[in-house]
Short mmCIF file of C-alpha atoms and ligand atoms in Angstrom, two decimals:
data_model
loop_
_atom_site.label_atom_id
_atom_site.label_comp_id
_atom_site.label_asym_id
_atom_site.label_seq_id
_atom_site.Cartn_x
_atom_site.Cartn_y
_atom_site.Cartn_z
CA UNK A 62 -2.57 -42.02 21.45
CA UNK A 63 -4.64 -45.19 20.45
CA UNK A 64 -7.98 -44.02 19.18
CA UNK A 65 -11.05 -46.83 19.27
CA UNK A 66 -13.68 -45.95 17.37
CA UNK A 67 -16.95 -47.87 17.73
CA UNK A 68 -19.32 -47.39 14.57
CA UNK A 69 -16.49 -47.27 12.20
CA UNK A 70 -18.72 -47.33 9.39
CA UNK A 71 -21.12 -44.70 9.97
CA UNK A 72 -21.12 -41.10 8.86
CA UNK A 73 -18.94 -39.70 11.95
CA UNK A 74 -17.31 -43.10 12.84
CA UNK A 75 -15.28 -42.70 9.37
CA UNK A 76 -14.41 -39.31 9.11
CA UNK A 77 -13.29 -39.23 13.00
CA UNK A 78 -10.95 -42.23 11.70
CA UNK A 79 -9.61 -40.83 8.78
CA UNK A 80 -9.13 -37.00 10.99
CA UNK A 81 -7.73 -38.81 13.51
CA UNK A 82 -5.29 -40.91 11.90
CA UNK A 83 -3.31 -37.74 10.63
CA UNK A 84 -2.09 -37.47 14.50
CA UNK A 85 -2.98 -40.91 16.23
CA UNK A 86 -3.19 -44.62 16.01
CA UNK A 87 -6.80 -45.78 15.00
CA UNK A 88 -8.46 -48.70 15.21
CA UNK A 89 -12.11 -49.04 13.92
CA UNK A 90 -14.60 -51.22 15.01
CA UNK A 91 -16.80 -52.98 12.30
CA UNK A 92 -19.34 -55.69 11.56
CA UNK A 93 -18.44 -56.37 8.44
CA UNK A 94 -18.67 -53.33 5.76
CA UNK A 95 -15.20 -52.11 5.57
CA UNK A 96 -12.61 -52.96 3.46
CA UNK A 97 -8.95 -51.89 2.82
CA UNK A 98 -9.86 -49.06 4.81
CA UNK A 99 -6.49 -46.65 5.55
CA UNK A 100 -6.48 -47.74 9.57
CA UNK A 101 -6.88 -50.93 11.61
CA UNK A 102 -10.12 -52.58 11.53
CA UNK A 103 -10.86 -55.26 14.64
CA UNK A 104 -14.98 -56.97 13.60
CA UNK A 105 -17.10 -57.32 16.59
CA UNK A 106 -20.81 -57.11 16.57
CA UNK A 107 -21.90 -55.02 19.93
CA UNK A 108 -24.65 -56.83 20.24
CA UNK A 109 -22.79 -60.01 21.02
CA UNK A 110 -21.91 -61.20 24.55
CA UNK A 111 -18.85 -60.28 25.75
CA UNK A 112 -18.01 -58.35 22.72
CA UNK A 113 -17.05 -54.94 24.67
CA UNK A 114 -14.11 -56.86 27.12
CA UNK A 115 -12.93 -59.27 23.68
CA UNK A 116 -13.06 -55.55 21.88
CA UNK A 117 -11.36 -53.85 24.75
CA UNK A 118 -8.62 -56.71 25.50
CA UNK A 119 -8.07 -56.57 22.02
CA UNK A 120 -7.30 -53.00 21.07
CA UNK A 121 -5.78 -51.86 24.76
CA UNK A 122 -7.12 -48.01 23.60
CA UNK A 123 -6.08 -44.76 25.63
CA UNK A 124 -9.57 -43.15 24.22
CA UNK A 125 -12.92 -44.96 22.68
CA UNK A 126 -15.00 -43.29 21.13
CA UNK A 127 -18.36 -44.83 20.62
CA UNK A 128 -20.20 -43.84 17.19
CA UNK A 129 -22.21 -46.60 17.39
CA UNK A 130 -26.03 -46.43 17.05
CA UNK A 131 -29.41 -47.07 16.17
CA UNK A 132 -29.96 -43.71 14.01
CA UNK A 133 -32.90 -44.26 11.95
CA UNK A 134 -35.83 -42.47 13.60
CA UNK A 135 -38.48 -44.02 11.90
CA UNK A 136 -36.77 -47.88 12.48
CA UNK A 137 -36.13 -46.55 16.10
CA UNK A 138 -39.96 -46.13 16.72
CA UNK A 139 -40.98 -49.94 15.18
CA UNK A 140 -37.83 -51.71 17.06
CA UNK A 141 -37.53 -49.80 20.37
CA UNK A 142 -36.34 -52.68 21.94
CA UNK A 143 -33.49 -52.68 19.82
CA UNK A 144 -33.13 -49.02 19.82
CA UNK A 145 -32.69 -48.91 23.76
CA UNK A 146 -29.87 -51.80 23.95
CA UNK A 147 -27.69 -49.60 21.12
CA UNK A 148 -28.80 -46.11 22.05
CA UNK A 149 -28.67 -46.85 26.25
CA UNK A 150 -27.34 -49.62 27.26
CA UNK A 151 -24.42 -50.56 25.20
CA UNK A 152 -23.16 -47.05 25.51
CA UNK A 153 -23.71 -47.82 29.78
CA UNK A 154 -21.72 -50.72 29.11
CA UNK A 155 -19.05 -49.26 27.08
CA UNK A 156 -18.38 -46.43 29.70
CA UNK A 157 -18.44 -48.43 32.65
CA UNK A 158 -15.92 -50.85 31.33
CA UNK A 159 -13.86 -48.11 29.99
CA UNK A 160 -13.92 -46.30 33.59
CA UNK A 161 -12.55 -49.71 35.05
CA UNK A 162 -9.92 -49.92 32.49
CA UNK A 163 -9.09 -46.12 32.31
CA UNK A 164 -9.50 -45.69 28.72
CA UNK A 165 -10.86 -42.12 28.15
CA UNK A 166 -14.55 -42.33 27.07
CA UNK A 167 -16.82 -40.14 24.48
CA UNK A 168 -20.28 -40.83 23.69
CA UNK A 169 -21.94 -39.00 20.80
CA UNK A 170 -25.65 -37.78 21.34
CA UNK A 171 -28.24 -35.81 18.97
CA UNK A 172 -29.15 -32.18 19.34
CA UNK A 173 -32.81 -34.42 19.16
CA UNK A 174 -33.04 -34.97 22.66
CA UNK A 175 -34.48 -31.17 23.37
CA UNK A 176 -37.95 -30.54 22.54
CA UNK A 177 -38.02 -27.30 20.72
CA UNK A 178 -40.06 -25.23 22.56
CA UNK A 179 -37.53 -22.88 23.52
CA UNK A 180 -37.41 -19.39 21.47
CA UNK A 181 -33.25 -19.51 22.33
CA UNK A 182 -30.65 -21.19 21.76
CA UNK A 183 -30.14 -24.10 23.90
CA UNK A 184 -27.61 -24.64 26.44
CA UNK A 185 -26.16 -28.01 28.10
CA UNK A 186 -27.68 -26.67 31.54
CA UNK A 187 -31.15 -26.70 29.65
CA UNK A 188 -33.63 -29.65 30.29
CA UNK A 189 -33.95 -32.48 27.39
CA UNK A 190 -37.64 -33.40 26.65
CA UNK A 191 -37.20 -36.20 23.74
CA UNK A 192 -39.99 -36.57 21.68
CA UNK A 193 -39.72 -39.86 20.31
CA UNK A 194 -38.00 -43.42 21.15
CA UNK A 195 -34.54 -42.38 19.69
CA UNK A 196 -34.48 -39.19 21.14
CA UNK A 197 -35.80 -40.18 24.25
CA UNK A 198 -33.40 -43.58 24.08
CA UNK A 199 -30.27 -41.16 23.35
CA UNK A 200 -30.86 -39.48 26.42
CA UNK A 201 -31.09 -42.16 28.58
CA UNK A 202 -27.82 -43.28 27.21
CA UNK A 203 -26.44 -39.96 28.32
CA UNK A 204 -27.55 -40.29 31.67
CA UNK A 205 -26.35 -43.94 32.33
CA UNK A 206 -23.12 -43.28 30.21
CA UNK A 207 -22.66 -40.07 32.96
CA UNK A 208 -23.16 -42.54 35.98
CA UNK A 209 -20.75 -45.08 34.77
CA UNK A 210 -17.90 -42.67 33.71
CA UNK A 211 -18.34 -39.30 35.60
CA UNK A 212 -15.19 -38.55 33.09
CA UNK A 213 -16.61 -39.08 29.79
CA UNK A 214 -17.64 -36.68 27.40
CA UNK A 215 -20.68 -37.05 26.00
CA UNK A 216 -21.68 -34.62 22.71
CA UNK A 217 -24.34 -33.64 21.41
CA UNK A 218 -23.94 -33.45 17.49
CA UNK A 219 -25.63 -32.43 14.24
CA UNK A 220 -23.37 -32.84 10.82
CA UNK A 221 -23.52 -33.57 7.62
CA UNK A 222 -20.98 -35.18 5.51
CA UNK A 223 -19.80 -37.77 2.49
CA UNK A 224 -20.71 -41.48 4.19
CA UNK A 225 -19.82 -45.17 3.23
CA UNK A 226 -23.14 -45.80 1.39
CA UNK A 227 -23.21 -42.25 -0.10
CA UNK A 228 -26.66 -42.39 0.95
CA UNK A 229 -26.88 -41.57 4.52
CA UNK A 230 -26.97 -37.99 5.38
CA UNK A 231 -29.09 -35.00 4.65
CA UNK A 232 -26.62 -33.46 2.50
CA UNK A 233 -26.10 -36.21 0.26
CA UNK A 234 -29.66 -36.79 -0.11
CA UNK A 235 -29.88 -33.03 -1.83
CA UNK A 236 -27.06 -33.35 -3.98
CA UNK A 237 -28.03 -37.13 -5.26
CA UNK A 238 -31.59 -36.15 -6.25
CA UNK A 239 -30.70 -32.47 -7.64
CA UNK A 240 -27.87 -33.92 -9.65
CA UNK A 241 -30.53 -36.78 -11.39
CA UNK A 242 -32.99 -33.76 -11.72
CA UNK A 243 -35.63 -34.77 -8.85
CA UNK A 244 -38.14 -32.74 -7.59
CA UNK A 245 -37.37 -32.90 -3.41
CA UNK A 246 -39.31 -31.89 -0.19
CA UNK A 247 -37.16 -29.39 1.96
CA UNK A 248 -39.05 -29.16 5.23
CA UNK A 249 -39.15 -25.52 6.24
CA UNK A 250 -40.33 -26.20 10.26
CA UNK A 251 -37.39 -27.98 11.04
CA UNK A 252 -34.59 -26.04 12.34
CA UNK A 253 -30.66 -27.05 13.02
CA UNK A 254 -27.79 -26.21 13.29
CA UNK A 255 -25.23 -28.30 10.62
CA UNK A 256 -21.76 -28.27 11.17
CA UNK A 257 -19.42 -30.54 8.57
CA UNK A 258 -18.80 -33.80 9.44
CA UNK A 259 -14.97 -33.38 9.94
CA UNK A 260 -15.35 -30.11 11.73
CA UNK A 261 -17.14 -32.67 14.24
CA UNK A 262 -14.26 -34.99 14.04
CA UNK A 263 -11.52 -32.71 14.57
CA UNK A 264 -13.50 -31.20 17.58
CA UNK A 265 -13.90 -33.95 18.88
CA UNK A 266 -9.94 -35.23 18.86
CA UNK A 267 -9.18 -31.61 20.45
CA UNK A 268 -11.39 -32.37 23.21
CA UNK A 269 -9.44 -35.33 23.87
CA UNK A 270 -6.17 -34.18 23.41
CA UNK A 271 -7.14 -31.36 25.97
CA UNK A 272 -8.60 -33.63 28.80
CA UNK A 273 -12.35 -32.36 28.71
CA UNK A 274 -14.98 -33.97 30.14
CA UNK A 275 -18.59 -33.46 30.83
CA UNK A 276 -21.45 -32.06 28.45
CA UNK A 277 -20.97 -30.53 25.07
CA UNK A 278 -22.92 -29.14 22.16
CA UNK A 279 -20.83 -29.84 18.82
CA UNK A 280 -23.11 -28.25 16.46
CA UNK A 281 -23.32 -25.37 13.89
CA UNK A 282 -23.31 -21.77 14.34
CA UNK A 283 -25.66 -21.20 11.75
CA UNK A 284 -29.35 -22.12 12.37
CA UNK A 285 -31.61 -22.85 9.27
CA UNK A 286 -34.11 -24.95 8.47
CA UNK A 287 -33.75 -28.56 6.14
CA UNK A 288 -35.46 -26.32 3.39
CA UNK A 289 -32.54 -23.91 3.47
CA UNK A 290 -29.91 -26.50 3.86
CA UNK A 291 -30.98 -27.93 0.82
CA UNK A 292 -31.19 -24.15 -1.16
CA UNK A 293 -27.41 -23.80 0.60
CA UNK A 294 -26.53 -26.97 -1.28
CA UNK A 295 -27.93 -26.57 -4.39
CA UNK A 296 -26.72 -23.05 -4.47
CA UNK A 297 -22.80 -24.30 -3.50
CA UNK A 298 -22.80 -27.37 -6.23
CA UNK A 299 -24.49 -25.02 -8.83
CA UNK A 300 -27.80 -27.80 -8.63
CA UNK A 301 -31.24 -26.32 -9.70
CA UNK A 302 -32.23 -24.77 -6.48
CA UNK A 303 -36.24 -24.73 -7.59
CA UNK A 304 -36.35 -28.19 -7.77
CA UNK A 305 -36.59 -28.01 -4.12
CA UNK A 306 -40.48 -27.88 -2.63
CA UNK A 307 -40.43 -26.26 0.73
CA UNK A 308 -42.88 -28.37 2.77
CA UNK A 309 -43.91 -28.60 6.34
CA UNK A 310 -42.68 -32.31 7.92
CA UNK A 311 -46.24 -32.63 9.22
CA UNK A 312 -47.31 -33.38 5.32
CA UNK A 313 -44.28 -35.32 5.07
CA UNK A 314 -46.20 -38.82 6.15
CA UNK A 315 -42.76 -39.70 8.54
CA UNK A 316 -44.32 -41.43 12.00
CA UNK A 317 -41.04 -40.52 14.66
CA UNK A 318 -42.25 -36.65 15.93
CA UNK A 319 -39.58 -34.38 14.87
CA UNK A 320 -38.51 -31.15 17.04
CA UNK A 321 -39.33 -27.72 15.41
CA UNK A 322 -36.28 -25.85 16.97
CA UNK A 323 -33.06 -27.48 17.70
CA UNK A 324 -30.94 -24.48 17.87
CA UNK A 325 -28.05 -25.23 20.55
CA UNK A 326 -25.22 -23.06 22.15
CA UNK A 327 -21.35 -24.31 21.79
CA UNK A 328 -20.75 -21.46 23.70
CA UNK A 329 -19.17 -23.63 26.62
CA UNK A 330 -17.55 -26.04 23.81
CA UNK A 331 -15.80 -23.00 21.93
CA UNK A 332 -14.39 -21.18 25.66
CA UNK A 333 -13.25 -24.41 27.12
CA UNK A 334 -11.42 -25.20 23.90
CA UNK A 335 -10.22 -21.65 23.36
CA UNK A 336 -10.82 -21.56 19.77
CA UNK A 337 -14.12 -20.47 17.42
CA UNK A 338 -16.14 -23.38 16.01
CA UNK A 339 -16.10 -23.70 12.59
CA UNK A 340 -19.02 -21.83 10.25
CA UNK A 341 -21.30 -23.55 8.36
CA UNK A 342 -20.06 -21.90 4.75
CA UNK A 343 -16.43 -22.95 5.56
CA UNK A 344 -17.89 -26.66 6.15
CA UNK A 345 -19.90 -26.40 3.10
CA UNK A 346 -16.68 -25.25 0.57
CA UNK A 347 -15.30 -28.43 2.06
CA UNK A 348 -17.79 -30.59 1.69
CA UNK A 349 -17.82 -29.58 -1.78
CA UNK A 350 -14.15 -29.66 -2.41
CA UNK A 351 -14.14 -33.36 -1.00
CA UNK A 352 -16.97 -33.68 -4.30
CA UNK A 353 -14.43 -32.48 -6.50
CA UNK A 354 -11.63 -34.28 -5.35
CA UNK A 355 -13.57 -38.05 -5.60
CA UNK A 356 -13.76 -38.32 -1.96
CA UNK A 357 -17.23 -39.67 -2.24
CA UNK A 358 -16.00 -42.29 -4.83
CA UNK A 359 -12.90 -42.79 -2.59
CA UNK A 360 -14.46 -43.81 0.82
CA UNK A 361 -16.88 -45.87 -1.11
CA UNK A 362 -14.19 -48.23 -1.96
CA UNK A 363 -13.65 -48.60 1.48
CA UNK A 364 -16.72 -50.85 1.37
CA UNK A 365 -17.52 -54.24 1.73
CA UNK A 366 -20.08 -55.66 -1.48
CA UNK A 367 -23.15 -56.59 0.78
CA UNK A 368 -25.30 -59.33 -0.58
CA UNK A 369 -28.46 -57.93 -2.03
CA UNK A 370 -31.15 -59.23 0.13
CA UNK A 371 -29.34 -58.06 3.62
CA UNK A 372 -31.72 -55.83 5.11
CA UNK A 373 -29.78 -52.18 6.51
CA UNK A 374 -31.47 -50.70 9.61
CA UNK A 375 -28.90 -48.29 10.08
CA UNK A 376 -29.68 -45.93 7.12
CA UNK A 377 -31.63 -42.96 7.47
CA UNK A 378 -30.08 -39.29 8.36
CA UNK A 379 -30.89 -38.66 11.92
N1 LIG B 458 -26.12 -37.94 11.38
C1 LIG B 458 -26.38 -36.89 12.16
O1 LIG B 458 -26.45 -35.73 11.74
C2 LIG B 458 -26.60 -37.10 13.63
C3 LIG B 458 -27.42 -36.20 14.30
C4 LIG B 458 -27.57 -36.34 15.67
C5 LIG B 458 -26.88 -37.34 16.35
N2 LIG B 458 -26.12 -38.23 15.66
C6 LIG B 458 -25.42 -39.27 16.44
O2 LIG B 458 -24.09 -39.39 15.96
C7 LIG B 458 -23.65 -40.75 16.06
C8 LIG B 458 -23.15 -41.22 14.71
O3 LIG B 458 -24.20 -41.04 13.77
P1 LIG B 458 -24.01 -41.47 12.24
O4 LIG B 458 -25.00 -40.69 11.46
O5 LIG B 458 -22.56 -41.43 11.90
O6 LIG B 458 -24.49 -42.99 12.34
P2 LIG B 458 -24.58 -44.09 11.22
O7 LIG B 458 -23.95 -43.61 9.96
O8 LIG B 458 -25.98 -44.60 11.20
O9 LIG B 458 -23.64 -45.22 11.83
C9 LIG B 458 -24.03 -46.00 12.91
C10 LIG B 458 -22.92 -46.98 13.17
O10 LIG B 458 -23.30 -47.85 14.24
C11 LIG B 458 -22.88 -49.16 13.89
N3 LIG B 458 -23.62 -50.19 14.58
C12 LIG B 458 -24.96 -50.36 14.64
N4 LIG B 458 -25.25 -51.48 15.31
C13 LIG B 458 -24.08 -52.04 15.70
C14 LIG B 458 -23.70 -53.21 16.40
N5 LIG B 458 -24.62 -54.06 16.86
N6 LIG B 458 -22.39 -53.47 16.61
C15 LIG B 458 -21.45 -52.62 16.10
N7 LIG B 458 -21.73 -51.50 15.44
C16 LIG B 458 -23.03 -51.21 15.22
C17 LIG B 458 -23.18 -49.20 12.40
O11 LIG B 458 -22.56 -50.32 11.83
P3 LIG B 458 -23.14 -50.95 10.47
O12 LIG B 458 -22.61 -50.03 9.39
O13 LIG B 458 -22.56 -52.32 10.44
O14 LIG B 458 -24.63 -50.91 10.56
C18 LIG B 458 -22.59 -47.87 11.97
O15 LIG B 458 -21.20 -47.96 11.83
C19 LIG B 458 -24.86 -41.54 16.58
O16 LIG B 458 -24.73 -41.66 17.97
C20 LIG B 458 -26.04 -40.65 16.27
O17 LIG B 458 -27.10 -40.85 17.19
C21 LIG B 458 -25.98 -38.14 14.32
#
């Protein structure tokens, strides 16, 4: 099959095109960062007009899926404007031209759009109470993404991962500062549910390659908090574990409001695909066997040399 992958460059856009090369054609869409990647890259800026149909007529794709985001929290909350045409209404776009076209069509959410007041796990029938303007912009893209395209998937999705910059995601964020011997904040009122970036990616292409559609949780099955994350980490690399300060996110000064419990079901994800998702200690060996092997260093060379004073809005683990 012909896999499109909007958002190319991010954190899930890149390993989703490097899992899904092993077994399809990919073609990722970029602005500008990537270089010499391993699969077909077609530039287009979403944000342009008519960049979806050029993008579309372009790539003819059997599946897109759309990676593509505003995912900073904190730059989400000072350019909602922004936040709502990525988050909501590109995604709206993307499915409804996709329906037309019949290209099979998967939108990645957050676990962020439930509120955390629930003592159990959440499930997709559950009702999303965003906190803040990119949780609350995620959703809406959900719901207009499910009234263009009654047959797209949209996914819910926490992971953590090696990305483009090396300095995106949660996970990297431990290992760079324990490595250079930095004291860090864990924060210990913040609970998720990580899964491994290409555990995500590899889910996701078996979704496709079954026919789903409709509502998913791709998370973890392993609930901790940031703190612990970070004491897993340190703990796996054999980084000093005590330089971590476990903290409460209201000290941490960070304006987007944060939810205390995002513990989610993938119950219906793991008995409609007929197979058990992943644990979080067999995501973390890999994670730290892509260390050893350079993949870090690899994907980075993957990247375009941005001129200094270009100004990223994208970075920030969300
Ligand atoms: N990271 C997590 O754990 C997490 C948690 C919950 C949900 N999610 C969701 O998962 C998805 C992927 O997240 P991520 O962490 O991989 O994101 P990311 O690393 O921030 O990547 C975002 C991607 O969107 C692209 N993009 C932004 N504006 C664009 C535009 N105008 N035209 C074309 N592309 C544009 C970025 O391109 P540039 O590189 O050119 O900026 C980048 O490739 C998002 O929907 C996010 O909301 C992620």
């Amino acid at each position: 099959m012909k896999l499109l992958i909007t958002g190319a460059s991010g954190l899930l856009g890149l390993s989703l095109a490097l899992e899904g090369m092993r077994a399809h054609e990919v073609i990722g869409v970029d602005r500008g960062k990537l270089k010499s990647a391993p699969f077909a890259v077609l530039k287009a800026d979403l944000l342009r007009r008519n960049a979806i149909d050029s993008m579309l007529d372009q790539a003819q794709p059997d599946w897109l899926v759309n990676c593509a985001a505003l995912t900073n929290l904190e730059v989400c909350e000072e350019y909602p404007d922004l936040a709502r045409v990525l988050n909501a209404e590109i995604p709206g776009e993307l499915a409804y031209a996709c329906a037309k076209r019949g290209i099979r069509f998967v939108h990645i959410s957050t676990d962020a759009v439930f509120d955390g007041e629930k003592t159990e796990l959440y499930t997709e029938a559950d009702q999303p109470n965003p906190l803040g303007v990119y949780s609350q912009t995620k959703l809406d893209g959900e719901r207009i993404v499910q009234e263009a395209d009654s047959k797209a998937i949209v996914a819910r999705v926490n992971f953590f991962g090696w990305s483009l910059s090396g300095k995106h995601s949660l996970g990297e964020f431990f290992v760079n500062n324990l490595s250079a011997g930095k004291y860090v904040n864990g924060f210990t009122d913040i609970i998720f549910c990580p899964i491994f970036v290409y555990h995500t990616a590899s889910l996701l292409v078996a979704m496709l390659e079954k026919g789903l559609c409709g509502l998913y949780h791709i998370v973890g099955g392993q609930a901790m908090s940031k703190y612990q994350f970070g004491v897993e980490i340190a703990r796996k690399f054999g980084l000093q574990e005590g330089l971590i300060s476990p903290k409460s996110v209201l000290s941490s000064g960070l304006t987007a409001r944060r939810s205390h419990n995002l513990r989610l079901t993938t119950h219906k994800l793991s008995t409609d695909l007929g197979r058990e998702i992943p644990n979080f200690s067999t995501g973390l060996d890999e994670f730290y066997t892509q260390y050893q092997q350079g993949y870090p260093q690899k994907i980075r060379g993957y990247q375009q040399e941005l001129p200094t004073e270009s100004k990223d809005l994208s970075t920030g683990a969300a």
